[in-house]
Amino acid sequence: MTVMGETEVRRSTPVLSIGTACTITGLTARQIRYYEAQGLLTPHRTAGGQRQYSMNDVDVLLAIKDDLSAGYTLTQVKERRAAERNNNLSDEKARVLLRDEMLRTAGFLNDTEYPRN
């Protein structure tokens, strides 16, 4: 189980309206909804269906804006975001990889028994 620090909990708490997200990012509501439709972010929805954004969502929007301004196509932005998500190891996965590497180094495992991923 991952324990988040207080800062991360606050950054991931969805409290911002789409209007506030627009003000912070300089994007239009239409652009933000389009990026959502393209699967680049998934804001929280209230019981009434309104979008609520966290500061982490705002960071994603700013990164998308920066990438597009740098000349990346939307397809390239999607690929970059997917690669970032795939590169993030969970704590559990990192522990398993570290344990296996330590066992291999000590000679208790070999690559034929438990190949590296």
Short mmCIF file of N, CA and C in Angstrom, two decimals:
data_model
loop_
_atom_site.label_atom_id
_atom_site.label_comp_id
_atom_site.label_asym_id
_atom_site.label_seq_id
_atom_site.Cartn_x
_atom_site.Cartn_y
_atom_site.Cartn_z
N MET A 1 0.84 -1.17 0.00
CA MET A 1 0.00 0.00 0.00
C MET A 1 0.88 1.24 0.00
N THR A 2 0.59 2.20 -0.85
CA THR A 2 1.37 3.41 -0.99
C THR A 2 0.86 4.46 -0.02
N VAL A 3 1.78 5.09 0.69
CA VAL A 3 1.42 6.15 1.61
C VAL A 3 1.82 7.47 0.95
N MET A 4 0.83 8.33 0.72
CA MET A 4 1.11 9.62 0.11
C MET A 4 1.39 10.65 1.18
N GLY A 5 2.35 11.53 0.89
CA GLY A 5 2.61 12.63 1.79
C GLY A 5 1.49 13.64 1.72
N GLU A 6 1.44 14.51 2.70
CA GLU A 6 0.37 15.50 2.77
C GLU A 6 0.34 16.39 1.53
N THR A 7 1.52 16.76 1.03
CA THR A 7 1.57 17.61 -0.15
C THR A 7 0.95 16.91 -1.35
N GLU A 8 1.28 15.63 -1.54
CA GLU A 8 0.74 14.89 -2.68
C GLU A 8 -0.77 14.71 -2.53
N VAL A 9 -1.23 14.47 -1.33
CA VAL A 9 -2.68 14.35 -1.10
C VAL A 9 -3.37 15.65 -1.51
N ARG A 10 -2.80 16.77 -1.09
CA ARG A 10 -3.41 18.07 -1.43
C ARG A 10 -3.35 18.33 -2.92
N ARG A 11 -2.22 17.98 -3.56
CA ARG A 11 -2.08 18.22 -5.01
C ARG A 11 -3.04 17.35 -5.82
N SER A 12 -3.40 16.19 -5.28
CA SER A 12 -4.26 15.27 -6.03
C SER A 12 -5.75 15.44 -5.68
N THR A 13 -6.06 16.34 -4.76
CA THR A 13 -7.45 16.57 -4.37
C THR A 13 -8.16 17.42 -5.41
N PRO A 14 -9.23 16.92 -6.01
CA PRO A 14 -9.94 17.68 -7.05
C PRO A 14 -10.86 18.74 -6.44
N VAL A 15 -10.47 19.99 -6.57
CA VAL A 15 -11.26 21.08 -6.00
C VAL A 15 -11.46 22.24 -6.97
N LEU A 16 -10.81 22.20 -8.12
CA LEU A 16 -10.86 23.32 -9.05
C LEU A 16 -11.91 23.11 -10.12
N SER A 17 -12.66 24.14 -10.41
CA SER A 17 -13.64 24.09 -11.49
C SER A 17 -12.91 24.19 -12.83
N ILE A 18 -13.63 23.93 -13.91
CA ILE A 18 -13.01 24.05 -15.23
C ILE A 18 -12.64 25.50 -15.50
N GLY A 19 -13.44 26.44 -14.99
CA GLY A 19 -13.13 27.86 -15.16
C GLY A 19 -11.82 28.24 -14.50
N THR A 20 -11.60 27.72 -13.30
CA THR A 20 -10.35 27.99 -12.59
C THR A 20 -9.18 27.33 -13.32
N ALA A 21 -9.38 26.11 -13.80
CA ALA A 21 -8.34 25.43 -14.57
C ALA A 21 -8.00 26.24 -15.83
N CYS A 22 -9.00 26.83 -16.45
CA CYS A 22 -8.77 27.68 -17.63
C CYS A 22 -7.93 28.89 -17.26
N THR A 23 -8.27 29.52 -16.16
CA THR A 23 -7.55 30.71 -15.72
C THR A 23 -6.08 30.39 -15.42
N ILE A 24 -5.85 29.29 -14.74
CA ILE A 24 -4.48 28.92 -14.36
C ILE A 24 -3.65 28.54 -15.58
N THR A 25 -4.24 27.79 -16.52
CA THR A 25 -3.49 27.24 -17.65
C THR A 25 -3.48 28.13 -18.88
N GLY A 26 -4.46 29.02 -19.00
CA GLY A 26 -4.57 29.82 -20.22
C GLY A 26 -5.22 29.06 -21.36
N LEU A 27 -5.76 27.88 -21.07
CA LEU A 27 -6.48 27.09 -22.07
C LEU A 27 -7.96 27.42 -22.00
N THR A 28 -8.67 27.14 -23.07
CA THR A 28 -10.12 27.32 -23.05
C THR A 28 -10.78 26.06 -22.50
N ALA A 29 -12.01 26.20 -22.06
CA ALA A 29 -12.76 25.04 -21.57
C ALA A 29 -12.90 24.00 -22.69
N ARG A 30 -13.08 24.48 -23.90
CA ARG A 30 -13.21 23.56 -25.03
C ARG A 30 -11.93 22.75 -25.23
N GLN A 31 -10.77 23.41 -25.11
CA GLN A 31 -9.50 22.69 -25.24
C GLN A 31 -9.36 21.64 -24.14
N ILE A 32 -9.69 22.01 -22.92
CA ILE A 32 -9.56 21.08 -21.80
C ILE A 32 -10.48 19.88 -21.99
N ARG A 33 -11.72 20.13 -22.41
CA ARG A 33 -12.65 19.02 -22.65
C ARG A 33 -12.16 18.13 -23.79
N TYR A 34 -11.54 18.74 -24.80
CA TYR A 34 -11.01 17.98 -25.93
C TYR A 34 -9.87 17.07 -25.46
N TYR A 35 -8.96 17.59 -24.64
CA TYR A 35 -7.86 16.78 -24.13
C TYR A 35 -8.39 15.63 -23.28
N GLU A 36 -9.45 15.90 -22.55
CA GLU A 36 -10.09 14.82 -21.78
C GLU A 36 -10.66 13.77 -22.73
N ALA A 37 -11.35 14.21 -23.78
CA ALA A 37 -11.94 13.28 -24.75
C ALA A 37 -10.86 12.45 -25.44
N GLN A 38 -9.67 13.02 -25.57
CA GLN A 38 -8.55 12.31 -26.20
C GLN A 38 -7.83 11.37 -25.22
N GLY A 39 -8.28 11.35 -23.96
CA GLY A 39 -7.71 10.44 -22.98
C GLY A 39 -6.43 10.94 -22.33
N LEU A 40 -6.15 12.24 -22.44
CA LEU A 40 -4.93 12.79 -21.88
C LEU A 40 -5.04 13.10 -20.39
N LEU A 41 -6.25 13.23 -19.89
CA LEU A 41 -6.48 13.39 -18.46
C LEU A 41 -7.90 12.97 -18.13
N THR A 42 -8.12 12.66 -16.87
CA THR A 42 -9.44 12.22 -16.43
C THR A 42 -9.79 12.95 -15.13
N PRO A 43 -10.46 14.10 -15.27
CA PRO A 43 -10.81 14.83 -14.04
C PRO A 43 -11.89 14.10 -13.25
N HIS A 44 -11.94 14.42 -11.98
CA HIS A 44 -12.98 13.88 -11.11
C HIS A 44 -14.33 14.47 -11.55
N ARG A 45 -15.38 13.69 -11.38
CA ARG A 45 -16.75 14.17 -11.67
C ARG A 45 -17.54 14.17 -10.37
N THR A 46 -18.27 15.27 -10.16
CA THR A 46 -19.15 15.33 -8.99
C THR A 46 -20.37 14.46 -9.25
N ALA A 47 -21.20 14.29 -8.22
CA ALA A 47 -22.44 13.52 -8.38
C ALA A 47 -23.31 14.14 -9.46
N GLY A 48 -23.21 15.45 -9.63
CA GLY A 48 -23.98 16.14 -10.67
C GLY A 48 -23.31 16.16 -12.04
N GLY A 49 -22.12 15.54 -12.14
CA GLY A 49 -21.44 15.43 -13.43
C GLY A 49 -20.46 16.55 -13.74
N GLN A 50 -20.28 17.50 -12.82
CA GLN A 50 -19.33 18.59 -13.08
C GLN A 50 -17.91 18.11 -12.90
N ARG A 51 -17.03 18.61 -13.77
CA ARG A 51 -15.62 18.27 -13.67
C ARG A 51 -14.98 19.05 -12.52
N GLN A 52 -14.09 18.37 -11.81
CA GLN A 52 -13.27 19.02 -10.79
C GLN A 52 -11.82 18.61 -11.04
N TYR A 53 -10.94 19.58 -11.03
CA TYR A 53 -9.54 19.35 -11.34
C TYR A 53 -8.67 19.50 -10.11
N SER A 54 -7.61 18.73 -10.07
CA SER A 54 -6.61 18.83 -9.00
C SER A 54 -5.43 19.64 -9.55
N MET A 55 -4.50 19.96 -8.67
CA MET A 55 -3.29 20.64 -9.13
C MET A 55 -2.47 19.70 -10.01
N ASN A 56 -2.53 18.40 -9.76
CA ASN A 56 -1.85 17.44 -10.65
C ASN A 56 -2.46 17.49 -12.04
N ASP A 57 -3.79 17.62 -12.14
CA ASP A 57 -4.45 17.76 -13.44
C ASP A 57 -3.97 19.03 -14.14
N VAL A 58 -3.84 20.11 -13.38
CA VAL A 58 -3.36 21.38 -13.94
C VAL A 58 -1.94 21.19 -14.48
N ASP A 59 -1.10 20.46 -13.75
CA ASP A 59 0.26 20.17 -14.23
C ASP A 59 0.22 19.42 -15.56
N VAL A 60 -0.69 18.46 -15.67
CA VAL A 60 -0.82 17.70 -16.92
C VAL A 60 -1.24 18.64 -18.05
N LEU A 61 -2.22 19.50 -17.79
CA LEU A 61 -2.67 20.45 -18.81
C LEU A 61 -1.55 21.38 -19.25
N LEU A 62 -0.76 21.86 -18.29
CA LEU A 62 0.37 22.74 -18.63
C LEU A 62 1.42 22.00 -19.45
N ALA A 63 1.65 20.73 -19.12
CA ALA A 63 2.62 19.92 -19.88
C ALA A 63 2.12 19.71 -21.30
N ILE A 64 0.83 19.45 -21.46
CA ILE A 64 0.24 19.29 -22.80
C ILE A 64 0.41 20.59 -23.59
N LYS A 65 0.08 21.69 -22.95
CA LYS A 65 0.21 23.01 -23.60
C LYS A 65 1.65 23.27 -24.02
N ASP A 66 2.60 22.98 -23.12
CA ASP A 66 4.02 23.18 -23.44
C ASP A 66 4.46 22.30 -24.60
N ASP A 67 4.06 21.03 -24.57
CA ASP A 67 4.44 20.11 -25.65
C ASP A 67 3.89 20.58 -26.99
N LEU A 68 2.63 20.99 -27.02
CA LEU A 68 2.04 21.46 -28.26
C LEU A 68 2.72 22.74 -28.73
N SER A 69 3.06 23.62 -27.80
CA SER A 69 3.77 24.85 -28.15
C SER A 69 5.17 24.57 -28.69
N ALA A 70 5.76 23.48 -28.22
CA ALA A 70 7.10 23.09 -28.68
C ALA A 70 7.07 22.42 -30.04
N GLY A 71 5.87 22.20 -30.57
CA GLY A 71 5.76 21.64 -31.91
C GLY A 71 5.38 20.18 -31.99
N TYR A 72 5.15 19.55 -30.86
CA TYR A 72 4.71 18.16 -30.88
C TYR A 72 3.27 18.10 -31.38
N THR A 73 2.96 17.03 -32.11
CA THR A 73 1.58 16.81 -32.53
C THR A 73 0.81 16.21 -31.36
N LEU A 74 -0.52 16.21 -31.45
CA LEU A 74 -1.32 15.62 -30.38
C LEU A 74 -1.01 14.13 -30.23
N THR A 75 -0.77 13.45 -31.33
CA THR A 75 -0.40 12.03 -31.28
C THR A 75 0.91 11.85 -30.52
N GLN A 76 1.88 12.72 -30.78
CA GLN A 76 3.16 12.63 -30.07
C GLN A 76 2.98 12.94 -28.58
N VAL A 77 2.12 13.89 -28.26
CA VAL A 77 1.84 14.22 -26.87
C VAL A 77 1.23 13.00 -26.17
N LYS A 78 0.29 12.33 -26.83
CA LYS A 78 -0.31 11.12 -26.26
C LYS A 78 0.76 10.07 -26.00
N GLU A 79 1.65 9.88 -26.97
CA GLU A 79 2.71 8.88 -26.82
C GLU A 79 3.63 9.23 -25.66
N ARG A 80 3.97 10.51 -25.52
CA ARG A 80 4.84 10.95 -24.43
C ARG A 80 4.17 10.73 -23.08
N ARG A 81 2.89 11.05 -22.98
CA ARG A 81 2.15 10.86 -21.73
C ARG A 81 2.07 9.37 -21.39
N ALA A 82 1.80 8.53 -22.39
CA ALA A 82 1.72 7.08 -22.16
C ALA A 82 3.07 6.55 -21.69
N ALA A 83 4.16 7.02 -22.28
CA ALA A 83 5.49 6.58 -21.89
C ALA A 83 5.79 7.00 -20.45
N GLU A 84 5.38 8.20 -20.07
CA GLU A 84 5.58 8.66 -18.69
C GLU A 84 4.81 7.77 -17.71
N ARG A 85 3.57 7.45 -18.05
CA ARG A 85 2.78 6.59 -17.16
C ARG A 85 3.39 5.21 -17.05
N ASN A 86 3.92 4.68 -18.15
CA ASN A 86 4.52 3.34 -18.14
C ASN A 86 5.84 3.31 -17.40
N ASN A 87 6.53 4.44 -17.32
CA ASN A 87 7.82 4.48 -16.64
C ASN A 87 7.69 4.63 -15.14
N ASN A 88 6.52 4.97 -14.65
CA ASN A 88 6.33 5.12 -13.21
C ASN A 88 6.15 3.75 -12.58
N LEU A 89 7.10 3.38 -11.72
CA LEU A 89 7.01 2.11 -11.01
C LEU A 89 6.21 2.28 -9.73
N SER A 90 5.36 1.33 -9.47
CA SER A 90 4.70 1.34 -8.17
C SER A 90 5.73 0.92 -7.13
N ASP A 91 5.47 1.28 -5.88
CA ASP A 91 6.38 0.88 -4.80
C ASP A 91 6.52 -0.63 -4.75
N GLU A 92 5.39 -1.32 -4.92
CA GLU A 92 5.42 -2.78 -4.85
C GLU A 92 6.28 -3.37 -5.97
N LYS A 93 6.12 -2.88 -7.18
CA LYS A 93 6.90 -3.37 -8.31
C LYS A 93 8.38 -3.09 -8.11
N ALA A 94 8.70 -1.89 -7.59
CA ALA A 94 10.10 -1.54 -7.34
C ALA A 94 10.71 -2.48 -6.30
N ARG A 95 9.92 -2.80 -5.26
CA ARG A 95 10.41 -3.72 -4.23
C ARG A 95 10.69 -5.11 -4.81
N VAL A 96 9.79 -5.59 -5.66
CA VAL A 96 9.96 -6.90 -6.28
C VAL A 96 11.21 -6.91 -7.15
N LEU A 97 11.40 -5.86 -7.95
CA LEU A 97 12.58 -5.79 -8.81
C LEU A 97 13.87 -5.75 -7.98
N LEU A 98 13.86 -4.96 -6.92
CA LEU A 98 15.04 -4.87 -6.06
C LEU A 98 15.33 -6.21 -5.38
N ARG A 99 14.28 -6.85 -4.86
CA ARG A 99 14.46 -8.15 -4.21
C ARG A 99 15.04 -9.16 -5.18
N ASP A 100 14.48 -9.24 -6.39
CA ASP A 100 14.97 -10.20 -7.37
C ASP A 100 16.42 -9.92 -7.76
N GLU A 101 16.76 -8.64 -7.91
CA GLU A 101 18.14 -8.30 -8.26
C GLU A 101 19.10 -8.68 -7.14
N MET A 102 18.69 -8.44 -5.90
CA MET A 102 19.53 -8.82 -4.76
C MET A 102 19.71 -10.33 -4.69
N LEU A 103 18.64 -11.09 -4.93
CA LEU A 103 18.74 -12.55 -4.92
C LEU A 103 19.61 -13.06 -6.06
N ARG A 104 19.50 -12.43 -7.24
CA ARG A 104 20.34 -12.81 -8.36
C ARG A 104 21.81 -12.54 -8.03
N THR A 105 22.09 -11.37 -7.49
CA THR A 105 23.46 -11.00 -7.14
C THR A 105 24.05 -11.96 -6.12
N ALA A 106 23.23 -12.39 -5.19
CA ALA A 106 23.69 -13.34 -4.16
C ALA A 106 23.76 -14.76 -4.69
N GLY A 107 23.30 -15.00 -5.90
CA GLY A 107 23.36 -16.32 -6.50
C GLY A 107 22.20 -17.23 -6.19
N PHE A 108 21.14 -16.69 -5.60
CA PHE A 108 19.97 -17.51 -5.26
C PHE A 108 18.97 -17.62 -6.41
N LEU A 109 19.05 -16.73 -7.37
CA LEU A 109 18.17 -16.78 -8.55
C LEU A 109 19.04 -16.70 -9.79
N ASN A 110 18.55 -17.32 -10.86
CA ASN A 110 19.22 -17.08 -12.14
C ASN A 110 18.17 -16.64 -13.15
N ASP A 111 18.62 -16.08 -14.25
CA ASP A 111 17.70 -15.49 -15.23
C ASP A 111 16.80 -16.50 -15.91
N THR A 112 17.17 -17.77 -15.89
CA THR A 112 16.30 -18.78 -16.50
C THR A 112 15.10 -19.08 -15.62
N GLU A 113 15.30 -18.98 -14.29
CA GLU A 113 14.19 -19.22 -13.36
C GLU A 113 13.22 -18.05 -13.33
N TYR A 114 13.78 -16.86 -13.17
CA TYR A 114 12.97 -15.64 -13.06
C TYR A 114 13.58 -14.58 -13.96
N PRO A 115 13.24 -14.62 -15.25
CA PRO A 115 13.86 -13.66 -16.17
C PRO A 115 13.52 -12.23 -15.81
N ARG A 116 14.43 -11.33 -16.15
CA ARG A 116 14.19 -9.90 -15.91
C ARG A 116 13.12 -9.40 -16.86
N ASN A 117 12.35 -8.45 -16.40
CA ASN A 117 11.29 -7.88 -17.25
C ASN A 117 11.83 -6.79 -18.11
#
